[in-house]
CSV table of C-alpha atoms in Angstrom, one decimal:
chain,number,residue,atom,x,y,z
A,30,UNK,CA,-99.2,55.8,21.3
A,31,UNK,CA,-100.0,58.9,22.9
A,32,UNK,CA,-99.2,62.2,21.1
A,33,UNK,CA,-99.0,65.2,23.1
A,34,UNK,CA,-98.5,68.8,21.3
A,35,UNK,CA,-96.9,71.2,23.1
A,36,UNK,CA,-96.3,75.0,22.5
A,37,UNK,CA,-92.2,74.8,22.4
A,38,UNK,CA,-89.4,73.2,23.4
A,39,UNK,CA,-89.5,74.4,26.9
A,40,UNK,CA,-92.8,73.2,27.6
A,41,UNK,CA,-91.8,69.6,26.3
A,42,UNK,CA,-89.0,69.9,28.4
A,43,UNK,CA,-90.8,70.7,31.7
A,44,UNK,CA,-93.8,68.0,30.7
A,45,UNK,CA,-91.3,65.3,30.3
A,46,UNK,CA,-89.2,66.3,33.4
A,47,UNK,CA,-92.4,66.2,35.6
A,48,UNK,CA,-93.1,62.6,34.3
A,49,UNK,CA,-89.6,61.7,35.4
A,50,UNK,CA,-90.0,63.2,38.7
A,51,UNK,CA,-93.4,61.6,39.3
A,52,UNK,CA,-91.3,58.2,38.2
A,53,UNK,CA,-88.7,58.9,40.8
A,54,UNK,CA,-91.3,59.6,43.6
A,55,UNK,CA,-92.7,56.4,43.0
A,56,UNK,CA,-89.5,54.5,42.4
A,57,UNK,CA,-86.5,56.3,43.8
A,58,UNK,CA,-84.1,53.9,42.1
A,59,UNK,CA,-85.5,54.1,38.8
A,60,UNK,CA,-83.2,53.5,35.7
A,61,UNK,CA,-83.4,56.4,33.4
A,62,UNK,CA,-82.4,56.0,29.8
A,63,UNK,CA,-81.2,59.2,28.3
A,64,UNK,CA,-80.5,60.4,24.8
A,65,UNK,CA,-77.8,63.0,23.5
A,66,UNK,CA,-78.1,65.8,21.3
A,67,UNK,CA,-79.6,69.2,21.5
A,68,UNK,CA,-83.5,68.2,21.7
A,69,UNK,CA,-83.5,66.6,25.1
A,70,UNK,CA,-81.5,69.4,26.8
A,71,UNK,CA,-84.7,71.1,28.0
A,72,UNK,CA,-85.8,67.9,29.7
A,73,UNK,CA,-82.5,67.7,31.9
A,74,UNK,CA,-82.4,71.4,32.7
A,75,UNK,CA,-86.0,71.1,34.2
A,76,UNK,CA,-85.2,68.0,35.9
A,77,UNK,CA,-82.2,69.2,37.4
A,78,UNK,CA,-84.0,72.4,38.6
A,79,UNK,CA,-86.6,70.2,40.3
A,80,UNK,CA,-83.8,68.4,42.1
A,81,UNK,CA,-82.1,71.7,43.2
A,82,UNK,CA,-85.6,73.0,44.4
A,83,UNK,CA,-86.2,70.0,46.3
A,84,UNK,CA,-89.2,69.0,44.2
A,85,UNK,CA,-87.8,65.6,43.8
A,86,UNK,CA,-85.0,63.5,45.1
A,87,UNK,CA,-83.0,61.9,42.7
A,88,UNK,CA,-80.2,60.6,44.8
A,89,UNK,CA,-81.1,57.0,44.2
A,90,UNK,CA,-81.4,57.3,40.5
A,91,UNK,CA,-79.7,55.3,37.9
A,92,UNK,CA,-79.0,56.5,34.4
A,93,UNK,CA,-78.2,54.5,31.2
A,94,UNK,CA,-77.0,55.5,27.6
A,95,UNK,CA,-78.8,54.7,24.7
A,96,UNK,CA,-75.6,54.9,22.3
A,97,UNK,CA,-72.0,55.6,22.0
A,98,UNK,CA,-69.4,56.2,19.3
A,99,UNK,CA,-67.0,53.4,18.6
A,100,UNK,CA,-63.3,54.4,18.9
A,101,UNK,CA,-63.9,57.8,20.6
A,102,UNK,CA,-62.0,58.0,24.0
A,103,UNK,CA,-64.2,58.0,26.9
A,104,UNK,CA,-62.9,61.2,28.0
A,105,UNK,CA,-63.5,62.9,24.5
A,106,UNK,CA,-65.8,65.8,25.3
A,107,UNK,CA,-68.2,64.6,22.6
A,108,UNK,CA,-68.1,60.7,23.6
A,109,UNK,CA,-71.8,60.2,24.8
A,110,UNK,CA,-70.3,58.9,28.0
A,111,UNK,CA,-68.7,62.7,28.5
A,112,UNK,CA,-72.0,64.2,27.3
A,113,UNK,CA,-74.4,62.1,29.6
A,114,UNK,CA,-72.0,62.7,32.6
A,115,UNK,CA,-71.7,66.6,31.8
A,116,UNK,CA,-75.6,67.1,31.0
A,117,UNK,CA,-77.6,64.4,33.2
A,118,UNK,CA,-75.5,62.8,36.0
A,119,UNK,CA,-73.6,65.8,37.3
A,120,UNK,CA,-76.6,68.3,37.3
A,121,UNK,CA,-78.6,65.8,38.9
A,122,UNK,CA,-76.1,65.5,41.9
A,123,UNK,CA,-75.5,61.9,41.0
A,124,UNK,CA,-72.3,59.9,40.7
A,125,UNK,CA,-70.6,57.7,38.1
A,126,UNK,CA,-71.3,55.1,40.2
A,127,UNK,CA,-75.2,55.4,39.0
A,128,UNK,CA,-74.2,55.5,35.3
A,129,UNK,CA,-74.3,52.5,33.0
A,130,UNK,CA,-73.0,52.6,29.3
A,131,UNK,CA,-71.4,50.5,26.6
A,132,UNK,CA,-67.7,50.6,26.0
A,133,UNK,CA,-67.1,52.2,22.8
A,134,UNK,CA,-63.3,51.6,23.0
A,135,UNK,CA,-63.4,48.0,23.9
A,136,UNK,CA,-61.1,45.7,22.1
A,137,UNK,CA,-63.9,43.4,21.2
A,138,UNK,CA,-66.7,45.7,20.5
A,139,UNK,CA,-69.4,43.2,19.4
A,140,UNK,CA,-68.6,41.4,23.0
A,141,UNK,CA,-69.3,45.0,24.7
A,142,UNK,CA,-72.8,45.2,22.9
A,143,UNK,CA,-73.8,42.0,23.9
A,144,UNK,CA,-72.5,42.5,27.5
A,145,UNK,CA,-74.6,45.7,27.7
A,146,UNK,CA,-77.6,44.2,26.2
A,147,UNK,CA,-77.5,41.7,29.1
A,148,UNK,CA,-76.8,44.5,31.7
A,149,UNK,CA,-79.8,46.5,31.2
A,150,UNK,CA,-82.3,43.5,32.1
A,151,UNK,CA,-79.9,42.4,34.8
A,152,UNK,CA,-80.1,46.0,36.1
A,153,UNK,CA,-84.0,45.5,36.5
A,154,UNK,CA,-84.8,47.0,33.0
A,155,UNK,CA,-85.3,50.6,31.8
A,156,UNK,CA,-88.0,52.2,33.4
A,157,UNK,CA,-88.0,55.4,31.1
A,158,UNK,CA,-86.4,55.7,28.0
A,159,UNK,CA,-86.0,59.1,26.4
A,160,UNK,CA,-85.7,59.2,22.6
A,161,UNK,CA,-85.1,61.8,20.1
A,162,UNK,CA,-85.8,61.1,16.2
A,163,UNK,CA,-83.4,62.0,13.5
A,164,UNK,CA,-84.4,63.5,10.1
A,165,UNK,CA,-84.9,60.0,8.5
A,166,UNK,CA,-86.8,58.7,11.3
A,167,UNK,CA,-83.9,57.0,13.2
A,168,UNK,CA,-84.0,56.4,16.9
A,169,UNK,CA,-80.7,55.5,18.8
A,170,UNK,CA,-78.5,55.0,16.0
A,171,UNK,CA,-80.9,52.5,14.3
A,172,UNK,CA,-80.8,53.7,10.6
A,173,UNK,CA,-83.6,53.4,8.4
A,174,UNK,CA,-84.0,49.5,7.4
A,175,UNK,CA,-82.8,48.5,10.7
A,176,UNK,CA,-84.5,45.1,12.1
A,177,UNK,CA,-87.5,45.8,14.5
A,178,UNK,CA,-86.3,43.1,16.6
A,179,UNK,CA,-82.7,44.2,16.6
A,180,UNK,CA,-80.5,44.0,19.6
A,181,UNK,CA,-77.7,46.3,21.1
A,182,UNK,CA,-75.0,46.0,18.1
A,183,UNK,CA,-72.5,48.0,16.0
A,184,UNK,CA,-74.1,50.3,13.4
A,185,UNK,CA,-72.5,52.4,10.5
A,186,UNK,CA,-73.8,56.0,10.5
A,187,UNK,CA,-75.5,57.3,7.4
A,188,UNK,CA,-73.6,60.2,5.7
A,189,UNK,CA,-76.8,62.7,6.8
A,190,UNK,CA,-76.3,61.6,10.3
A,191,UNK,CA,-72.9,62.4,10.1
A,192,UNK,CA,-73.7,65.8,8.5
A,193,UNK,CA,-76.3,66.3,11.5
A,194,UNK,CA,-73.9,65.6,14.3
A,195,UNK,CA,-70.8,67.5,12.6
A,196,UNK,CA,-72.2,70.6,14.5
A,197,UNK,CA,-70.7,68.9,17.8
A,198,UNK,CA,-67.3,68.5,16.4
A,199,UNK,CA,-66.5,72.1,15.3
A,200,UNK,CA,-68.5,71.5,11.8
A,201,UNK,CA,-65.9,69.1,10.8
A,202,UNK,CA,-67.7,65.8,9.5
A,203,UNK,CA,-64.0,64.1,9.2
A,204,UNK,CA,-64.0,64.3,13.1
A,205,UNK,CA,-67.4,62.3,13.4
A,206,UNK,CA,-66.9,58.5,13.8
A,207,UNK,CA,-68.2,56.2,11.2
A,208,UNK,CA,-69.5,53.6,13.8
A,209,UNK,CA,-71.7,53.3,16.7
A,210,UNK,CA,-72.8,51.2,19.5
A,211,UNK,CA,-76.9,51.6,19.9
A,212,UNK,CA,-79.5,49.7,21.6
A,213,UNK,CA,-81.4,48.0,19.0
A,214,UNK,CA,-85.0,48.8,18.5
A,215,UNK,CA,-85.9,45.3,20.0
A,216,UNK,CA,-84.0,46.8,23.1
A,217,UNK,CA,-85.7,50.0,23.1
A,218,UNK,CA,-88.9,48.4,23.1
A,219,UNK,CA,-88.2,46.6,26.4
A,220,UNK,CA,-88.3,49.9,28.4
A,221,UNK,CA,-91.4,50.1,30.3
A,222,UNK,CA,-92.0,53.8,29.3
A,223,UNK,CA,-90.8,55.2,25.9
A,224,UNK,CA,-91.0,59.0,25.7
A,225,UNK,CA,-89.9,60.5,22.4
A,226,UNK,CA,-89.3,64.3,22.1
A,227,UNK,CA,-89.1,66.2,18.8
A,228,UNK,CA,-89.0,70.0,18.2
A,229,UNK,CA,-88.6,72.0,15.1
A,230,UNK,CA,-90.0,71.9,11.7
A,231,UNK,CA,-87.1,69.7,10.2
A,232,UNK,CA,-88.4,66.7,12.2
A,233,UNK,CA,-92.2,67.3,11.1
A,234,UNK,CA,-91.9,64.7,8.3
A,235,UNK,CA,-90.2,62.1,10.4
A,236,UNK,CA,-92.7,62.6,13.0
A,237,UNK,CA,-95.8,62.3,10.8
A,238,UNK,CA,-94.2,59.1,9.2
A,239,UNK,CA,-93.8,57.6,12.6
A,240,UNK,CA,-96.9,58.4,14.4
A,241,UNK,CA,-99.3,58.1,11.4
A,242,UNK,CA,-97.8,56.0,8.9
A,243,UNK,CA,-97.2,52.3,8.8
A,244,UNK,CA,-94.9,50.3,11.1
A,245,UNK,CA,-92.0,50.0,8.9
A,246,UNK,CA,-88.1,49.3,9.2
A,247,UNK,CA,-87.4,52.1,6.8
A,248,UNK,CA,-88.8,54.5,9.6
A,249,UNK,CA,-87.5,53.0,12.8
A,250,UNK,CA,-89.5,55.3,15.1
A,251,UNK,CA,-92.6,53.7,13.7
A,252,UNK,CA,-91.8,51.0,16.1
A,253,UNK,CA,-93.1,52.7,19.0
A,254,UNK,CA,-96.7,52.2,17.6
A,255,UNK,CA,-96.0,48.4,18.8
A,256,UNK,CA,-95.2,49.6,22.5
A,257,UNK,CA,-98.1,49.5,25.1
A,258,UNK,CA,-96.8,52.8,26.7
A,259,UNK,CA,-95.1,55.3,24.3
A,260,UNK,CA,-95.4,58.9,24.3
A,261,UNK,CA,-94.5,61.2,21.5
A,262,UNK,CA,-94.1,64.9,22.8
A,263,UNK,CA,-94.0,67.4,19.9
A,264,UNK,CA,-93.7,71.2,19.4
A,265,UNK,CA,-96.1,73.1,17.1
A,266,UNK,CA,-93.2,72.9,14.3
A,267,UNK,CA,-92.5,69.2,14.6
A,268,UNK,CA,-96.3,68.3,14.8
A,269,UNK,CA,-97.1,70.7,11.6
A,270,UNK,CA,-97.4,67.4,9.2
A,271,UNK,CA,-99.6,65.5,11.4
A,272,UNK,CA,-103.3,65.0,9.9
A,273,UNK,CA,-104.7,64.1,13.3
A,274,UNK,CA,-103.1,67.0,15.3
A,275,UNK,CA,-106.5,68.4,16.3
A,276,UNK,CA,-107.6,64.9,17.7
A,277,UNK,CA,-104.3,64.8,19.5
A,278,UNK,CA,-104.8,68.0,21.2
A,279,UNK,CA,-108.4,67.0,22.2
A,280,UNK,CA,-107.2,64.0,23.6
A,281,UNK,CA,-104.6,65.2,26.1
A,282,UNK,CA,-106.9,68.3,26.8
A,283,UNK,CA,-109.6,65.8,28.2
A,284,UNK,CA,-107.0,63.5,29.9
A,285,UNK,CA,-107.3,62.9,33.5
A,286,UNK,CA,-104.8,64.7,35.7
A,287,UNK,CA,-104.4,61.3,37.7
A,288,UNK,CA,-103.5,59.4,34.5
A,289,UNK,CA,-100.1,61.0,34.4
A,290,UNK,CA,-98.0,61.2,31.1
């Protein structure tokens, strides 16, 4: 696991966007796994700016969802399908044909989970999966004590996660669904490159537990320690509880430019 400490969210977004751009230059039809929420927005803004300037051609890129609410209509502004189309697909100049995600409105939700889990490897596998982290250490919607071998499935959200997400529903927690479809931790670990972005002091404890603590189902993001190519990008505030912060800074400063992220 590589830990990169950046000054702020904008710098983190630019760093990750350049890694995505470099991937697209090597593999124009790369499958990018995207996360939702406010944390990854600087990444999408920086990547779309590169596309607009001609620094990278994303016309053949493909995009896949990490998770989706169960029962929320696909055209609801806060369905993750709508969010990804609005924040990633459209700014990159892509069409819905380049996009894949689970069906949260399916009559048989479990079958939809299994279908999506099969669809990802059938599409060639996820080349780079962008992740956020919850204040309790969750990734995707794999809440604490999720199996580290779990596959795409239905999960019940914790009350804390629903409270955290209420801001996207006009602050009304009653509008936040109780259930989601999420890629499992085992599914996430199959991506070729995992990149986790965390910003703000509120994520500091979760980051420290995930990076420097034991691998544990209690802290789902700690599973990234098991991945051969995992990168954790954190701003100074999110890095504030890391005991090895100085080592991580020195390691990245000495990293050869050719090695990339």
